[in-house]
Amino acid sequence: MLEPIIELKGVSFVTQNETIIKDISYTYEEGKTTALVGPSGGGKSTMLKLSAGLLVPSGGEVYYRGMNIVDMNRAQNLSFRREGAVVFQDSALWANQSLYQILELPLRIHFPKMSRAEREERIREVTAEAGYKRDLSIRPAKLSMGEQKLIAFARAMLCHPKLLFLDEWTESLDDEAARRLLGIVTRFKAEGGTIILISHNLRVIQDIADHVIIIIEGQLSMQVTGEQMALDARLAKLVEKEINTCDSEYALLIR
């Protein structure tokens, strides 16, 4: 087994008296891609946010390279934020900032000695690679949903991350743009990057996932590898249908 990069140990999450995640333990391997799948509302996005340290678990612990995220000091937390980048399903762009300001902020935080010219060059690089071609002085409201996703993806790549958290990162994109971002993610993986992703696109999961974990009603219901999916069409069909059956039926299907 490869070195763990993130470990969830007995993690639960409760909000407004509703349990979203129930006692999940899982280890993400460094340099591997893990896909979180399951029916809508089953807890996938919450688990991704817990794994990224964006939510504090109601129970259990989340570790990054052996350190409990909630115990990190400021310098350690900044390092974690620089190494890990998130693309949110809704893009999460600040409405009152220009696109340039949105993209510049991570560079100001994580590379305070970087010159203005260097920041401008880096922003040009990531937006060009993502395929965004419009003015950066406008605000997110002027963009289509697809364009917002391109900016969100460019922001994630700004600081040369080692770990990507991707929540439906190709949603709202046309085929050409989706292929471009998938190509970037595939290169990131080939260069040793770690990826934790959510996607309803079976082809994407089949192409890049080393591990697939199935989450239903906040619980880790099943784990399979990319290799197992490639060899068993029934497993691929389960993923495609968002795994909306009971655990006993899963067991029958994978015998």
Short mmCIF file of C-alpha atoms in Angstrom, two decimals:
data_model
loop_
_atom_site.label_atom_id
_atom_site.label_comp_id
_atom_site.label_asym_id
_atom_site.label_seq_id
_atom_site.Cartn_x
_atom_site.Cartn_y
_atom_site.Cartn_z
CA MET A 1 0.00 0.00 0.00
CA LEU A 2 1.20 3.48 -0.82
CA GLU A 3 1.68 6.15 1.83
CA PRO A 4 -1.59 7.62 3.14
CA ILE A 5 -2.12 11.29 2.38
CA ILE A 6 -5.52 11.74 4.06
CA GLU A 7 -7.11 9.46 6.64
CA LEU A 8 -10.66 9.58 7.96
CA LYS A 9 -11.03 7.78 11.28
CA GLY A 10 -14.57 7.17 12.49
CA VAL A 11 -15.78 10.42 10.94
CA SER A 12 -19.38 11.58 11.36
CA PHE A 13 -21.06 14.85 10.50
CA VAL A 14 -24.34 16.11 11.90
CA THR A 15 -26.08 19.35 10.95
CA GLN A 16 -29.50 20.64 12.04
CA ASN A 17 -30.09 17.36 13.88
CA GLU A 18 -29.57 15.39 10.66
CA THR A 19 -26.72 12.90 10.38
CA ILE A 20 -25.10 13.35 6.96
CA ILE A 21 -22.02 11.14 7.42
CA LYS A 22 -22.05 8.11 9.74
CA ASP A 23 -18.82 6.74 11.21
CA ILE A 24 -16.73 6.52 8.03
CA SER A 25 -13.11 5.39 8.11
CA TYR A 26 -11.10 5.54 4.90
CA THR A 27 -7.51 6.09 3.80
CA TYR A 28 -6.67 7.94 0.58
CA GLU A 29 -3.39 6.82 -0.95
CA GLU A 30 -0.91 9.41 -2.16
CA GLY A 31 -0.64 9.54 -5.95
CA LYS A 32 -3.93 7.74 -6.48
CA THR A 33 -7.35 8.88 -7.69
CA THR A 34 -10.42 8.07 -5.60
CA ALA A 35 -13.96 8.59 -6.91
CA LEU A 36 -16.84 9.11 -4.49
CA VAL A 37 -20.11 7.86 -5.98
CA GLY A 38 -23.65 7.22 -4.86
CA PRO A 39 -27.17 8.64 -5.11
CA SER A 40 -27.83 12.36 -4.83
CA GLY A 41 -28.10 13.51 -1.22
CA GLY A 42 -26.17 10.49 0.03
CA GLY A 43 -23.29 12.49 1.52
CA LYS A 44 -20.64 12.56 -1.23
CA SER A 45 -20.02 16.31 -1.22
CA THR A 46 -20.00 16.40 2.58
CA MET A 47 -17.39 13.63 2.67
CA LEU A 48 -15.28 15.48 0.13
CA LYS A 49 -15.46 18.68 2.21
CA LEU A 50 -14.58 16.77 5.38
CA SER A 51 -11.62 15.20 3.58
CA ALA A 52 -10.52 18.65 2.43
CA GLY A 53 -10.74 20.09 5.94
CA LEU A 54 -13.52 22.47 4.94
CA LEU A 55 -15.92 21.01 7.49
CA VAL A 56 -15.11 20.03 11.08
CA PRO A 57 -16.38 16.52 11.83
CA SER A 58 -18.96 16.09 14.57
CA GLY A 59 -17.14 12.91 15.55
CA GLY A 60 -13.88 11.25 14.59
CA GLU A 61 -10.74 12.79 13.09
CA VAL A 62 -9.33 13.72 9.69
CA TYR A 63 -5.55 13.49 9.24
CA TYR A 64 -3.36 14.99 6.54
CA ARG A 65 0.06 13.35 6.32
CA GLY A 66 -0.42 12.02 9.85
CA MET A 67 -1.52 15.31 11.43
CA ASN A 68 -5.03 15.97 12.70
CA ILE A 69 -6.29 18.88 10.62
CA VAL A 70 -8.04 20.57 13.55
CA ASP A 71 -4.76 20.58 15.53
CA MET A 72 -2.71 22.30 12.82
CA ASN A 73 -1.10 25.64 13.62
CA ARG A 74 -1.40 28.52 11.16
CA ALA A 75 1.74 27.65 9.20
CA GLN A 76 0.76 23.99 8.92
CA ASN A 77 -2.76 24.88 7.84
CA LEU A 78 -1.47 27.28 5.18
CA SER A 79 0.79 24.55 3.84
CA PHE A 80 -2.16 22.16 3.69
CA ARG A 81 -4.29 24.77 1.88
CA ARG A 82 -1.51 25.43 -0.61
CA GLU A 83 -0.97 21.74 -1.37
CA GLY A 84 -4.69 20.94 -1.61
CA ALA A 85 -7.09 22.75 -3.95
CA VAL A 86 -10.85 22.43 -4.35
CA VAL A 87 -13.17 22.86 -7.33
CA PHE A 88 -16.67 23.23 -5.92
CA GLN A 89 -19.78 22.00 -7.70
CA ASP A 90 -21.23 25.54 -7.67
CA SER A 91 -17.79 27.10 -8.47
CA ALA A 92 -17.93 29.26 -5.29
CA LEU A 93 -16.69 32.50 -6.87
CA TRP A 94 -17.02 35.70 -4.82
CA ALA A 95 -19.79 37.79 -6.34
CA ASN A 96 -18.32 41.14 -5.24
CA GLN A 97 -14.84 40.54 -6.69
CA SER A 98 -13.55 40.66 -10.25
CA LEU A 99 -12.27 37.44 -11.76
CA TYR A 100 -8.74 38.80 -11.56
CA GLN A 101 -9.11 39.58 -7.86
CA ILE A 102 -10.53 36.09 -7.24
CA LEU A 103 -7.54 34.51 -8.96
CA GLU A 104 -4.96 36.84 -7.46
CA LEU A 105 -5.92 36.24 -3.81
CA PRO A 106 -4.50 32.68 -3.46
CA LEU A 107 -1.19 33.87 -4.89
CA ARG A 108 -1.08 36.80 -2.45
CA ILE A 109 -1.77 34.47 0.47
CA HIS A 110 0.55 31.60 -0.40
CA PHE A 111 3.31 33.45 -2.25
CA PRO A 112 3.54 36.87 -0.56
CA LYS A 113 6.95 37.57 -2.15
CA MET A 114 5.68 37.01 -5.68
CA SER A 115 5.78 40.22 -7.73
CA ARG A 116 2.74 41.70 -9.42
CA ALA A 117 4.17 40.78 -12.82
CA GLU A 118 4.72 37.19 -11.69
CA ARG A 119 1.15 37.00 -10.41
CA GLU A 120 -0.18 38.33 -13.70
CA GLU A 121 1.88 35.81 -15.66
CA ARG A 122 0.71 32.89 -13.53
CA ILE A 123 -2.93 33.97 -13.87
CA ARG A 124 -2.53 34.21 -17.65
CA GLU A 125 -1.01 30.72 -17.71
CA VAL A 126 -3.77 28.97 -15.76
CA THR A 127 -6.67 30.73 -17.50
CA ALA A 128 -5.21 29.99 -20.92
CA GLU A 129 -4.68 26.35 -20.00
CA ALA A 130 -8.26 26.09 -18.73
CA GLY A 131 -9.52 27.65 -21.96
CA TYR A 132 -10.99 30.87 -20.52
CA LYS A 133 -10.73 33.64 -23.13
CA ARG A 134 -12.80 36.55 -21.82
CA ASP A 135 -11.92 39.66 -19.81
CA LEU A 136 -10.75 39.06 -16.22
CA SER A 137 -11.96 42.45 -15.00
CA ILE A 138 -15.61 41.36 -15.00
CA ARG A 139 -17.46 39.75 -12.10
CA PRO A 140 -18.80 36.19 -11.98
CA ALA A 141 -22.39 37.29 -12.66
CA LYS A 142 -21.34 38.12 -16.23
CA LEU A 143 -20.27 34.53 -16.88
CA SER A 144 -22.15 31.43 -17.92
CA MET A 145 -22.11 28.49 -15.52
CA GLY A 146 -19.55 26.79 -17.74
CA GLU A 147 -17.26 29.84 -17.71
CA GLN A 148 -17.54 30.04 -13.93
CA LYS A 149 -16.39 26.43 -13.74
CA LEU A 150 -13.35 27.25 -15.90
CA ILE A 151 -12.36 30.07 -13.52
CA ALA A 152 -12.91 27.82 -10.50
CA PHE A 153 -10.67 25.18 -12.07
CA ALA A 154 -8.00 27.75 -12.96
CA ARG A 155 -8.06 29.00 -9.35
CA ALA A 156 -7.49 25.46 -8.09
CA MET A 157 -4.42 25.03 -10.27
CA LEU A 158 -2.81 28.40 -9.44
CA CYS A 159 -0.54 27.29 -6.61
CA HIS A 160 0.74 24.06 -8.19
CA PRO A 161 -1.27 21.78 -5.86
CA LYS A 162 -0.33 18.22 -5.01
CA LEU A 163 -3.88 17.23 -4.08
CA LEU A 164 -7.10 18.05 -5.96
CA PHE A 165 -10.64 17.83 -4.60
CA LEU A 166 -13.01 17.91 -7.58
CA ASP A 167 -16.79 18.10 -7.10
CA GLU A 168 -18.45 17.66 -10.52
CA TRP A 169 -15.71 19.79 -12.09
CA THR A 170 -16.85 19.13 -15.67
CA GLU A 171 -20.51 19.88 -15.01
CA SER A 172 -22.00 22.69 -17.18
CA LEU A 173 -19.12 22.47 -19.67
CA ASP A 174 -19.42 21.71 -23.36
CA ASP A 175 -17.65 18.61 -24.67
CA GLU A 176 -14.53 20.47 -25.80
CA ALA A 177 -14.04 22.25 -22.48
CA ALA A 178 -14.72 19.06 -20.52
CA ARG A 179 -12.10 17.19 -22.56
CA ARG A 180 -9.59 19.96 -21.95
CA LEU A 181 -10.02 19.90 -18.18
CA LEU A 182 -10.00 16.11 -18.12
CA GLY A 183 -6.70 16.24 -20.02
CA ILE A 184 -5.22 18.57 -17.41
CA VAL A 185 -6.40 16.32 -14.58
CA THR A 186 -5.03 13.25 -16.36
CA ARG A 187 -1.60 14.92 -16.66
CA PHE A 188 -1.79 15.94 -13.01
CA LYS A 189 -2.40 12.30 -12.09
CA ALA A 190 0.43 11.08 -14.34
CA GLU A 191 2.81 13.50 -12.58
CA GLY A 192 2.03 11.92 -9.21
CA GLY A 193 -0.82 14.12 -8.02
CA THR A 194 -3.53 12.82 -5.70
CA ILE A 195 -7.18 13.30 -6.69
CA ILE A 196 -10.42 12.91 -4.76
CA LEU A 197 -13.38 13.45 -7.06
CA ILE A 198 -17.12 13.32 -7.44
CA SER A 199 -18.54 12.67 -10.88
CA HIS A 200 -21.70 11.21 -12.38
CA ASN A 201 -19.79 10.54 -15.59
CA LEU A 202 -18.99 6.83 -15.73
CA ARG A 203 -16.41 7.33 -18.50
CA VAL A 204 -14.47 9.82 -16.41
CA ILE A 205 -14.44 7.44 -13.44
CA GLN A 206 -13.37 4.52 -15.61
CA ASP A 207 -10.61 6.58 -17.23
CA ILE A 208 -8.88 7.92 -14.13
CA ALA A 209 -10.13 6.35 -10.87
CA ASP A 210 -7.89 3.87 -9.06
CA HIS A 211 -10.46 3.41 -6.30
CA VAL A 212 -14.22 3.90 -6.16
CA ILE A 213 -16.08 4.20 -2.89
CA ILE A 214 -19.86 4.07 -2.76
CA ILE A 215 -21.65 6.25 -0.23
CA ILE A 216 -25.32 5.71 0.52
CA GLU A 217 -27.22 7.47 3.29
CA GLY A 218 -23.97 8.74 4.76
CA GLN A 219 -22.32 5.35 5.02
CA LEU A 220 -19.48 3.76 3.11
CA SER A 221 -21.39 0.92 1.48
CA MET A 222 -18.78 -0.60 -0.82
CA GLN A 223 -15.25 -0.17 -2.13
CA VAL A 224 -14.01 -1.32 -5.53
CA THR A 225 -10.89 -0.68 -7.58
CA GLY A 226 -10.70 0.71 -11.07
CA GLU A 227 -9.31 -2.65 -12.17
CA GLN A 228 -12.32 -4.50 -10.74
CA MET A 229 -14.66 -2.16 -12.60
CA ALA A 230 -12.78 -2.75 -15.84
CA LEU A 231 -13.12 -6.51 -15.44
CA ASP A 232 -16.73 -6.63 -14.24
CA ALA A 233 -19.36 -4.82 -16.31
CA ARG A 234 -21.90 -5.29 -13.52
CA LEU A 235 -19.85 -3.10 -11.19
CA ALA A 236 -19.62 -0.41 -13.85
CA LYS A 237 -23.40 -0.59 -14.22
CA LEU A 238 -23.82 -0.10 -10.48
CA VAL A 239 -21.71 3.04 -10.59
CA GLU A 240 -23.58 4.31 -13.64
CA LYS A 241 -26.92 3.96 -11.88
CA GLU A 242 -25.56 5.71 -8.77
CA ILE A 243 -25.74 2.56 -6.69
CA ASN A 244 -29.33 2.94 -5.52
CA THR A 245 -29.87 -0.55 -4.07
CA CYS A 246 -29.24 -2.30 -0.76
CA ASP A 247 -25.98 -3.76 0.47
CA SER A 248 -27.13 -7.38 0.18
CA GLU A 249 -27.74 -6.87 -3.52
CA TYR A 250 -24.23 -5.43 -3.93
CA ALA A 251 -22.77 -8.55 -2.40
CA LEU A 252 -24.67 -10.75 -4.84
CA LEU A 253 -23.50 -8.70 -7.80
CA ILE A 254 -19.80 -8.87 -6.95
CA ARG A 255 -19.57 -12.59 -6.14
#
